[in-house]
């Protein structure tokens, strides 16, 4: 039970008297006066509705223009205006005696200027006439309840606006007058509260037979009950002289000790309005004016039941009723005046009460008041801050931090943090920072501070709870948390956080640098996606290779061939693996040559198209092992491996590099092989010369002398410079030079003149053979000259005979089809004869023999080419000036016939025969001339 005297009083309403509107002439301003005889009133649908004892119903709109119509012949006793429909229900009398009538009015329809009355029926329970005490109508127009002074209640179910669609029955019978009725709708359930002077009952109308429940054994007077709004859970309010009770349909709720004789009870926007008599003389106050009030006065109190304070209290003279419309309360008094109570705006109310509440440290009331009036979050936060400051100054740090927590999102966190940095208050600071993170309003500094608080308190359970939230509920900067935990030595927590939130770099850094769990770090890398696994192996590969070389090497093999994360649920082979560039991981194997060799050999076996750097490094590694090996058998094996790698054909593009490696390690067979592949035959021979391997020098000349003839000359010069007895090798060289005619004899003699051991007997056979060959060549040349002279003489004689004597053609067969010649036929001086049709079919020219034409054309092309080159005088002069050997240039041009003067016979005889003869002569001349040359 809430004690009324403990409730704070405020003035949340402004009181004014309603005045008449100003007229056109400016007159007015006097208090508005109601018609006399007002007995009942209600409000809704934009009007105040009054019923008087003179049978009229009045409507007062906001413009204060009264209107009325006659509703009954005698008097109006009850009115009920629906809030959601333009329907007015009235009870009155048309005849003397107890004969009440119920009328339903449709205010939107007119009948002769008056509202349309849609239904009339007598309000009598059964056959016993009795006085109507109260009336209520459900907003859905399907229920209407009428209470009577004899204790009975009549319920009308169905459309209350029509007789045909409704049914009336007696719901309740009793011995005590019915003083109040109210419908309560909750979902699809409808209840009717019935209150008499001695009890309170609840009927369930949504169930057949309308079961009921007695809620209490005391009641109230007329107009002393009401139904609250949803803010008070639609409770039924009953005001007795000692207390005010609240009821649910099935039980009694809280009660409030408001003393005094209650006259009127209403509910308005979360406020309980009570008009009561107060026989005590009221003290002087801002509510009661400056003069004492006598006992005939009535007190209007407006209560806030949620926050337990009085929002307004004032004295009135003989109140008729209190109505709510247009957002205000209207108090009707018996003298015909209307007083309006206008609620102040929220900000004004709060400013008016906050100073008093804060002054008296009533912060909880201030907070509740602000919430009930829907104060914005900024205003609430300021109250929480002041409340927190108050508790902090009193030393109640636990209570203060709870208030500061309620300011999160509005108050700067540093304001609170500075107050609780003391080590003794660290648990309060921890609570504040936890909430800050839960609301996702913490920054990196707040996370650092919270984690430091956990570590200082050594509260591992709270720490684990903080970091092990699900990923969707993370309210902190993960990277900052990892740093702080690592710095505080909570490595396992830091590793958990890094792994959970995929901070791979931090996970590996802590595992390798702090925990030094290299196996776990390597396992973790194997679970990463390809790109991240590749980058982390490049970053941490050297450390892992130093501590776990075998496992690291195996992971690198997988990474560079067909990598798939070890944690991948896909079946192997379903996903296409990715490959890293194996050459980029060679630096990882620094100081681990054994693992490097295994890695490189694996790559060359499974991936023939490995980068060139892999083969280069493997060759260098094998040559190093071969050069430093002492065991002959092992050395021989390494020798074969290195040579096999060289012969794999992978070093064509890096020939120079491979050659340098072989030379650096004195790998003779490799050097010679590369010389041979690069066709560096002179280098091969020079290599043998440096090692004085005479037989090898001869072998090189025999193998490659055909490709590079100068090898024999260099070999002769090499042996000629030797002071040792090299007659055997010199003889072999001379024999080959003689057979291939590689050097002039004079040059051979000059070359061997430098050797003191080479006597004349060494070259005797060579010189004799050479002279004999030259003698034989001279004889052959003289014989050929003689032959050419004789042939030339013969050809000239033939030419003269052709010019002077007739030519007899004795051919009997065609030179093309070999058939017997028939006329007409074609004959050439060269001796070939053709059928005319064969000649025309195969001949390209009428003046040339088809059989001799190909050979003649070749000769003519040669002559034309020589003629074109004869005009190259400028080019010849340029080459002659620029050449170091002018004689060779002259000899070249002379051999090409530039300096020859060739005379062609251009005087052709007339006629086809002459043309044919001339063509034959030219052909014979050219053929014999070419043979002579």
XYZ file of C-alpha atoms in Angstrom, residues 257-858:
602
model
C -4.167 4.934 0.495
C -5.875 8.050 -0.748
C -8.110 9.236 2.087
C -11.221 11.342 1.751
C -14.722 10.909 0.454
C -14.420 10.201 -3.280
C -16.923 11.854 -5.577
C -15.574 11.368 -9.100
C -12.859 9.070 -10.539
C -11.471 9.236 -14.074
C -8.374 7.974 -15.928
C -6.505 10.311 -18.284
C -3.214 9.616 -20.137
C -1.612 7.610 -17.342
C -3.010 9.829 -14.593
C -5.653 8.955 -12.022
C -8.057 11.860 -11.465
C -9.954 11.931 -8.174
C -12.437 14.538 -7.006
C -13.063 14.250 -3.305
C -14.367 16.178 -0.330
C -11.820 17.321 2.146
C -13.352 18.474 5.454
C -9.982 19.569 6.731
C -8.892 23.096 6.195
C -6.203 23.056 3.532
C -2.947 24.842 4.365
C -1.720 27.742 2.330
C 0.087 26.398 -0.721
C 0.578 26.947 -4.355
C -2.215 24.452 -5.004
C -4.846 25.900 -2.701
C -4.369 29.618 -3.108
C -3.668 32.063 -0.318
C -6.837 31.701 1.766
C -8.047 28.836 3.826
C -10.654 26.636 2.197
C -13.854 25.661 4.003
C -15.208 22.165 4.186
C -17.694 22.646 1.282
C -14.905 22.857 -1.192
C -13.897 19.911 -3.399
C -10.311 18.872 -4.091
C -9.209 17.657 -7.515
C -6.052 15.568 -7.371
C -4.184 14.154 -10.367
C -2.017 11.170 -9.384
C 0.855 9.491 -11.246
C 0.574 5.927 -9.944
C 3.718 4.690 -11.712
C 6.051 7.320 -10.289
C 4.045 7.847 -7.089
C 3.630 11.579 -7.072
C 0.779 14.083 -7.340
C 0.957 15.874 -10.671
C -1.613 18.494 -9.733
C -3.957 19.416 -6.904
C -6.496 22.232 -6.708
C -9.710 23.344 -4.982
C -12.965 23.791 -6.931
C -16.528 24.732 -6.032
C -19.052 21.962 -6.549
C -17.623 20.019 -9.500
C -20.166 18.503 -11.864
C -17.709 16.332 -13.792
C -14.224 16.227 -15.315
C -14.010 15.655 -19.093
C -11.027 14.956 -21.352
C -10.971 16.336 -24.899
C -8.634 18.192 -27.260
C -5.628 17.092 -25.176
C -6.795 18.822 -22.002
C -8.965 18.287 -18.961
C -12.173 20.315 -18.570
C -13.630 20.747 -15.081
C -17.343 21.654 -15.038
C -18.626 23.370 -11.895
C -22.165 23.867 -10.697
C -21.980 27.626 -11.321
C -21.803 26.958 -15.075
C -18.129 27.679 -15.509
C -15.608 25.498 -17.334
C -12.023 25.320 -16.089
C -9.364 23.875 -18.400
C -6.303 22.048 -17.064
C -3.568 22.091 -19.722
C -0.670 19.709 -19.112
C 2.726 21.331 -19.378
C 5.220 20.078 -21.960
C 7.706 17.476 -20.844
C 10.734 19.756 -20.752
C 8.950 22.340 -18.629
C 7.745 19.707 -16.188
C 11.178 18.206 -15.833
C 12.890 21.541 -15.345
C 10.323 22.469 -12.721
C 10.826 19.300 -10.704
C 14.434 18.375 -11.312
C 15.864 21.117 -9.145
C 13.742 20.065 -6.206
C 14.374 16.357 -6.737
C 18.104 16.805 -7.126
C 18.170 19.080 -4.137
C 16.512 16.399 -2.053
C 18.524 13.617 -3.781
C 15.365 11.958 -5.109
C 17.106 10.782 -8.258
C 15.098 7.594 -8.637
C 11.903 9.588 -8.795
C 13.470 11.970 -11.278
C 14.502 9.052 -13.456
C 11.076 7.423 -13.334
C 9.427 10.726 -14.081
C 11.673 11.316 -17.064
C 10.997 7.830 -18.423
C 7.262 8.072 -18.033
C 7.289 11.340 -19.934
C 9.476 9.847 -22.627
C 12.414 12.151 -22.078
C 15.070 11.744 -24.747
C 18.205 9.742 -24.066
C 20.358 12.836 -23.660
C 18.165 14.127 -20.861
C 18.070 10.756 -19.125
C 21.817 10.424 -19.410
C 22.325 13.736 -17.670
C 20.151 12.578 -14.749
C 22.102 9.322 -14.540
C 25.360 11.272 -14.518
C 24.263 13.540 -11.709
C 22.964 10.554 -9.768
C 26.274 8.777 -10.291
C 28.217 11.834 -9.161
C 26.027 12.024 -6.055
C 26.658 8.384 -5.152
C 30.373 8.704 -5.940
C 30.746 11.689 -3.618
C 28.978 9.726 -0.891
C 31.488 6.873 -1.350
C 28.974 4.451 -2.859
C 31.196 3.462 -5.756
C 29.260 0.317 -6.641
C 26.025 2.270 -6.965
C 27.762 5.093 -8.807
C 29.213 2.798 -11.451
C 25.752 1.354 -12.117
C 24.472 4.851 -12.875
C 27.482 5.674 -15.016
C 26.888 2.484 -16.956
C 23.456 3.846 -17.869
C 25.128 6.893 -19.441
C 27.110 4.817 -21.931
C 26.614 6.139 -25.410
C 26.005 9.690 -24.225
C 28.616 10.502 -21.597
C 32.265 10.548 -22.627
C 33.798 7.345 -21.171
C 36.924 9.182 -20.044
C 34.789 11.147 -17.547
C 34.005 7.890 -15.731
C 37.320 6.152 -16.268
C 39.307 8.927 -14.595
C 37.236 8.528 -11.427
C 37.962 4.806 -11.089
C 41.628 4.516 -12.039
C 42.514 3.916 -8.398
C 43.590 0.291 -7.859
C 40.990 -0.113 -5.090
C 38.186 0.644 -7.554
C 39.442 -1.489 -10.381
C 36.488 -3.907 -10.146
C 34.085 -0.978 -10.703
C 36.095 0.156 -13.693
C 36.037 -3.384 -15.034
C 32.240 -3.505 -14.850
C 31.961 -0.193 -16.703
C 34.395 -1.245 -19.424
C 32.629 -4.587 -19.870
C 29.337 -2.857 -20.558
C 31.088 -0.397 -22.859
C 32.310 -3.319 -24.932
C 28.966 -5.103 -24.912
C 27.400 -2.037 -26.505
C 30.160 -1.940 -29.153
C 31.204 1.555 -28.101
C 34.731 0.733 -26.948
C 37.837 1.787 -28.787
C 41.265 0.196 -28.764
C 42.292 2.090 -25.617
C 39.234 0.851 -23.740
C 39.999 -2.722 -24.762
C 43.565 -2.332 -23.580
C 42.397 -0.953 -20.257
C 39.807 -3.689 -19.716
C 42.259 -6.475 -20.427
C 44.786 -4.873 -18.102
C 42.085 -4.812 -15.438
C 41.484 -8.528 -15.920
C 45.172 -9.281 -15.706
C 45.623 -7.104 -12.622
C 42.695 -8.815 -10.922
C 43.999 -12.175 -12.165
C 40.424 -12.963 -13.111
C 41.025 -15.677 -15.688
C 37.383 -16.750 -15.804
C 36.197 -13.252 -16.724
C 39.036 -12.925 -19.181
C 38.101 -16.163 -20.921
C 34.439 -15.209 -20.956
C 35.371 -11.892 -22.556
C 37.534 -13.279 -25.336
C 35.512 -16.431 -26.029
C 32.356 -14.706 -27.156
C 31.022 -15.823 -30.506
C 32.345 -14.046 -33.545
C 29.012 -12.272 -34.134
C 29.137 -10.880 -30.578
C 32.648 -9.454 -30.581
C 32.538 -5.962 -29.115
C 36.233 -5.105 -29.071
C 39.200 -4.584 -31.315
C 40.680 -8.068 -31.635
C 44.156 -6.984 -32.646
C 44.442 -4.671 -29.649
C 43.312 -7.477 -27.347
C 45.938 -9.808 -28.774
C 48.675 -7.245 -28.213
C 47.652 -6.624 -24.601
C 47.350 -10.322 -23.770
C 50.705 -11.021 -25.320
C 52.335 -8.206 -23.406
C 50.772 -9.454 -20.159
C 52.046 -12.968 -20.743
C 48.659 -14.553 -21.424
C 49.989 -16.323 -24.486
C 47.386 -19.094 -24.617
C 44.561 -16.548 -24.543
C 46.251 -14.435 -27.192
C 46.786 -17.477 -29.403
C 43.155 -18.537 -28.974
C 41.954 -15.085 -29.971
C 44.289 -14.896 -32.964
C 43.246 -18.320 -34.243
C 39.537 -17.740 -33.716
C 39.499 -14.420 -35.541
C 41.967 -15.441 -38.268
C 44.773 -13.078 -37.269
C 47.326 -15.430 -38.778
C 50.315 -13.165 -38.441
C 49.767 -12.656 -34.703
C 49.155 -16.352 -34.134
C 52.410 -17.317 -35.787
C 54.344 -14.504 -34.160
C 53.282 -15.616 -30.675
C 53.820 -19.304 -31.366
C 57.302 -18.761 -32.799
C 58.633 -15.881 -30.733
C 56.959 -16.405 -27.358
C 55.731 -19.984 -26.965
C 58.334 -21.344 -29.405
C 55.999 -24.117 -30.491
C 57.393 -24.565 -33.975
C 55.498 -27.756 -34.746
C 52.155 -26.109 -33.987
C 53.059 -23.043 -36.030
C 53.920 -25.260 -38.982
C 50.659 -27.182 -38.595
C 48.741 -23.907 -38.529
C 50.381 -22.681 -41.731
C 49.381 -25.939 -43.398
C 45.724 -25.141 -42.642
C 45.796 -21.661 -44.184
C 44.565 -20.752 -47.658
C 47.209 -20.845 -50.336
C 48.027 -17.136 -50.526
C 48.399 -16.782 -46.772
C 50.337 -20.018 -46.420
C 52.738 -18.857 -49.119
C 53.333 -15.418 -47.586
C 53.840 -16.814 -44.074
C 56.307 -19.431 -45.261
C 58.316 -16.691 -46.910
C 58.221 -14.695 -43.671
C 58.873 -17.455 -41.133
C 60.416 -20.161 -43.296
C 64.009 -19.609 -42.096
C 63.028 -19.900 -38.415
C 61.030 -23.052 -39.058
C 63.797 -24.533 -41.198
C 66.282 -23.970 -38.395
C 64.191 -25.786 -35.766
C 62.058 -28.302 -37.696
C 63.884 -28.743 -41.018
C 62.312 -32.017 -42.137
C 58.702 -30.985 -41.531
C 59.298 -27.572 -43.066
C 60.820 -29.144 -46.157
C 57.831 -31.449 -46.560
C 55.401 -28.540 -46.298
C 57.371 -26.587 -48.890
C 57.258 -29.572 -51.247
C 53.475 -29.637 -50.957
C 53.186 -25.863 -51.239
C 55.152 -25.825 -54.496
C 53.451 -28.791 -56.147
C 49.760 -29.302 -55.349
C 48.767 -27.399 -52.222
C 45.435 -27.835 -50.487
C 44.814 -26.658 -46.897
C 45.020 -29.548 -44.460
C 41.754 -28.480 -42.802
C 39.811 -28.472 -46.085
C 36.799 -30.785 -45.918
C 36.674 -31.271 -49.673
C 37.823 -34.660 -50.872
C 41.368 -34.630 -52.260
C 41.446 -34.051 -55.968
C 38.086 -32.320 -56.158
C 39.700 -28.922 -55.742
C 42.420 -27.815 -58.090
C 45.596 -27.318 -56.071
C 47.700 -24.211 -56.368
C 51.453 -24.059 -56.799
C 53.953 -21.633 -55.373
C 57.128 -20.594 -57.180
C 59.725 -22.979 -55.782
C 62.587 -20.652 -56.735
C 61.329 -18.042 -54.259
C 61.814 -20.431 -51.314
C 65.469 -21.270 -51.992
C 66.682 -18.575 -49.509
C 64.700 -20.351 -46.773
C 67.241 -23.199 -46.885
C 70.231 -21.073 -45.868
C 72.669 -23.291 -43.945
C 70.483 -26.343 -44.684
C 72.099 -27.749 -47.807
C 70.895 -31.317 -47.199
C 67.232 -30.243 -47.031
C 67.763 -27.872 -49.944
C 69.091 -30.680 -52.094
C 66.145 -32.910 -51.177
C 63.711 -30.090 -51.964
C 65.299 -29.253 -55.316
C 65.564 -32.867 -56.414
C 61.909 -33.410 -55.489
C 60.866 -30.378 -57.525
C 62.820 -31.486 -60.606
C 61.308 -34.965 -60.384
C 57.652 -34.052 -59.948
C 57.697 -30.772 -61.846
C 59.871 -30.847 -64.921
C 58.964 -27.258 -65.775
C 60.331 -25.900 -62.502
C 61.895 -22.431 -62.681
C 65.432 -22.205 -64.055
C 66.710 -21.034 -60.684
C 65.845 -24.446 -59.221
C 68.089 -26.222 -61.729
C 70.857 -23.659 -61.364
C 70.896 -24.014 -57.591
C 70.742 -27.801 -57.778
C 73.702 -27.838 -60.185
C 75.710 -25.558 -57.915
C 74.817 -27.710 -54.899
C 75.883 -30.942 -56.641
C 79.130 -29.395 -57.852
C 79.907 -28.196 -54.314
C 79.239 -31.639 -52.875
C 81.369 -33.227 -55.593
C 84.246 -30.811 -55.051
C 84.333 -31.343 -51.265
C 83.746 -35.097 -51.212
C 86.759 -37.222 -50.201
C 85.314 -40.703 -50.685
C 86.110 -41.790 -54.232
C 83.003 -43.909 -54.680
C 80.700 -41.200 -53.430
C 82.601 -38.644 -55.483
C 82.090 -40.731 -58.602
C 78.361 -40.931 -57.883
C 78.145 -37.183 -57.379
C 80.124 -36.711 -60.597
C 77.542 -38.707 -62.528
C 74.648 -36.822 -60.933
C 76.121 -33.443 -61.847
C 76.900 -34.495 -65.400
C 73.433 -36.012 -65.813
C 71.888 -32.755 -64.683
C 74.028 -30.828 -67.183
C 72.911 -33.145 -69.965
C 69.227 -32.712 -69.069
C 68.966 -29.822 -71.517
C 67.837 -27.309 -68.854
C 70.865 -25.006 -69.241
C 70.588 -23.902 -72.866
C 69.281 -20.486 -71.918
C 71.803 -20.045 -69.091
C 74.812 -21.541 -70.838
C 77.258 -18.937 -69.507
C 76.096 -19.381 -65.913
C 76.450 -23.153 -66.044
C 79.879 -22.808 -67.626
C 81.031 -20.442 -64.891
C 79.818 -22.876 -62.196
C 81.701 -25.764 -63.789
C 84.844 -23.672 -64.128
C 84.614 -22.449 -60.523
C 84.513 -26.026 -59.244
C 87.025 -27.329 -61.840
C 84.459 -29.755 -63.208
C 86.408 -30.752 -66.346
C 83.829 -33.036 -67.930
C 81.137 -30.457 -67.454
C 83.260 -27.709 -68.986
C 84.052 -29.830 -72.039
C 80.430 -30.857 -72.424
C 79.276 -27.258 -72.352
C 82.005 -26.265 -74.849
C 80.767 -28.980 -77.137
C 77.115 -27.949 -76.750
C 78.031 -24.353 -77.416
C 80.162 -25.369 -80.441
C 83.183 -23.738 -78.854
C 85.584 -26.150 -80.520
C 88.570 -23.856 -80.228
C 87.988 -23.616 -76.451
C 87.918 -27.422 -76.262
C 91.235 -27.605 -78.084
C 92.749 -24.813 -76.000
C 91.632 -26.647 -72.852
C 93.591 -29.739 -74.008
C 96.499 -27.568 -75.068
C 96.673 -26.040 -71.590
C 96.756 -29.514 -70.126
C 99.298 -30.613 -72.856
C 97.109 -33.473 -73.937
C 98.496 -33.878 -77.430
C 96.372 -36.827 -78.405
C 93.262 -35.020 -77.269
C 94.269 -32.067 -79.449
C 94.469 -34.354 -82.482
C 91.139 -35.969 -81.542
C 89.451 -32.611 -81.312
C 90.748 -31.667 -84.757
C 89.539 -34.944 -86.198
C 86.089 -34.589 -84.567
C 85.423 -30.982 -85.293
C 87.856 -30.086 -88.044
C 85.202 -30.445 -90.723
C 83.039 -27.860 -88.899
C 85.896 -25.490 -88.120
C 88.908 -25.969 -90.440
C 91.104 -23.505 -88.584
C 91.503 -26.086 -85.800
C 94.174 -27.877 -87.855
C 96.021 -24.646 -88.445
C 95.936 -23.833 -84.708
C 97.073 -27.363 -83.893
C 100.027 -27.008 -86.278
C 100.955 -23.684 -84.713
C 100.626 -25.218 -81.201
C 102.922 -28.149 -82.000
C 105.325 -25.839 -83.861
C 105.831 -23.789 -80.693
C 106.604 -26.812 -78.555
C 110.258 -27.496 -77.905
C 109.482 -31.153 -77.264
C 109.701 -33.756 -79.955
C 106.268 -33.581 -81.572
C 107.201 -34.919 -84.991
C 104.531 -37.624 -84.811
C 101.771 -35.106 -84.107
C 103.115 -32.624 -86.655
C 103.118 -35.302 -89.319
C 99.522 -36.204 -88.546
C 98.470 -32.578 -88.775
C 100.356 -32.028 -92.023
C 98.769 -35.081 -93.529
C 95.295 -33.732 -92.863
C 96.235 -30.254 -94.069
C 97.565 -31.766 -97.250
C 94.437 -33.871 -97.829
C 92.098 -30.957 -97.234
C 94.416 -28.364 -98.819
C 93.929 -26.128 -95.769
C 97.167 -24.092 -95.940
C 99.567 -22.909 -98.611
C 102.914 -24.757 -98.406
C 104.842 -21.525 -97.839
C 102.697 -20.779 -94.753
C 103.321 -24.298 -93.452
C 107.076 -23.823 -93.798
C 106.940 -20.454 -92.045
C 104.892 -21.937 -89.174
C 107.285 -24.830 -88.576
C 110.345 -22.616 -88.828
C 109.742 -21.581 -85.152
C 110.245 -25.143 -83.873
C 113.870 -26.028 -83.265
C 113.084 -29.750 -83.186
C 111.172 -29.796 -86.468
C 113.799 -30.661 -89.158
C 113.361 -30.675 -92.896
C 112.702 -34.373 -92.821
C 109.441 -33.689 -90.990
C 107.994 -31.777 -93.937
C 109.968 -33.470 -96.697
C 107.176 -35.847 -97.620
C 104.615 -33.042 -97.351
C 106.565 -30.761 -99.723
C 107.292 -33.507 -102.225
C 103.655 -34.571 -102.359
C 102.558 -30.973 -102.652
C 104.925 -30.255 -105.564
C 103.884 -33.442 -107.328
C 100.238 -32.526 -107.035
C 100.862 -29.065 -108.392
C 102.810 -30.515 -111.345
C 99.984 -32.867 -112.147
C 97.525 -30.002 -111.859
C 99.561 -27.908 -114.293
C 99.596 -30.712 -116.833
C 95.819 -31.162 -116.473
C 95.245 -27.445 -116.901
C 97.402 -27.308 -120.070
C 95.515 -30.252 -121.530
C 92.201 -28.585 -120.733
C 93.366 -25.323 -122.362
C 94.349 -27.159 -125.486
C 91.011 -28.932 -125.576
C 89.093 -25.678 -125.167
C 91.075 -24.077 -128.018
C 90.300 -26.927 -130.353
C 86.638 -26.877 -129.417
C 86.457 -23.108 -129.889
C 87.969 -23.452 -133.391
C 85.408 -26.099 -134.235
C 82.501 -24.012 -133.011
C 83.665 -21.006 -135.008
C 83.833 -23.150 -138.132
C 80.276 -24.353 -137.515
C 79.130 -20.801 -137.121
C 80.732 -19.810 -140.405
C 79.144 -22.796 -142.162
C 75.749 -21.837 -140.785
C 76.194 -18.355 -142.114
C 77.465 -19.412 -145.576
C 76.031 -22.899 -146.261
C 72.528 -24.312 -146.151
C 71.417 -26.538 -143.206
C 69.961 -29.912 -144.053
C 67.309 -31.159 -141.604
C 67.204 -34.946 -141.601
C 65.149 -35.581 -138.428
C 62.337 -38.063 -139.009
C 60.705 -37.914 -135.539
C 59.177 -35.098 -133.498
C 61.367 -34.149 -130.549
C 58.292 -33.788 -128.313
C 55.921 -36.651 -129.131
C 58.619 -38.859 -130.846
C 56.128 -39.632 -133.613
C 57.068 -39.538 -137.302
C 57.283 -36.050 -138.636
C 54.508 -34.871 -140.919
C 53.959 -31.595 -142.599
C 53.612 -28.927 -141.474
C 56.691 -29.165 -139.227
C 59.095 -26.755 -137.496
C 62.928 -27.158 -137.555
C 65.614 -25.361 -135.463
C 69.332 -24.972 -136.205
C 70.098 -26.801 -133.015
C 68.899 -29.945 -134.797
C 65.468 -30.397 -133.115
C 62.314 -30.800 -135.223
C 58.633 -30.654 -134.149
C 55.140 -31.117 -135.478
C 53.641 -27.691 -135.846
C 50.780 -28.509 -133.480
C 53.228 -29.929 -130.897
C 55.407 -26.827 -131.162
C 52.432 -24.476 -130.732
C 51.178 -26.463 -127.732
C 54.485 -26.574 -125.783
C 56.437 -23.548 -126.997
C 56.424 -20.354 -124.950
C 58.057 -18.361 -127.771
C 57.939 -18.665 -131.543
C 61.694 -17.979 -131.814
C 63.067 -20.510 -129.325
C 63.419 -24.260 -129.324
C 61.221 -25.725 -126.565
C 63.852 -28.395 -125.813
C 66.828 -26.013 -125.537
C 64.944 -23.094 -123.998
C 65.427 -24.054 -120.239
C 69.182 -24.346 -120.604
C 69.419 -21.207 -122.728
C 67.362 -19.269 -120.158
C 69.784 -20.188 -117.325
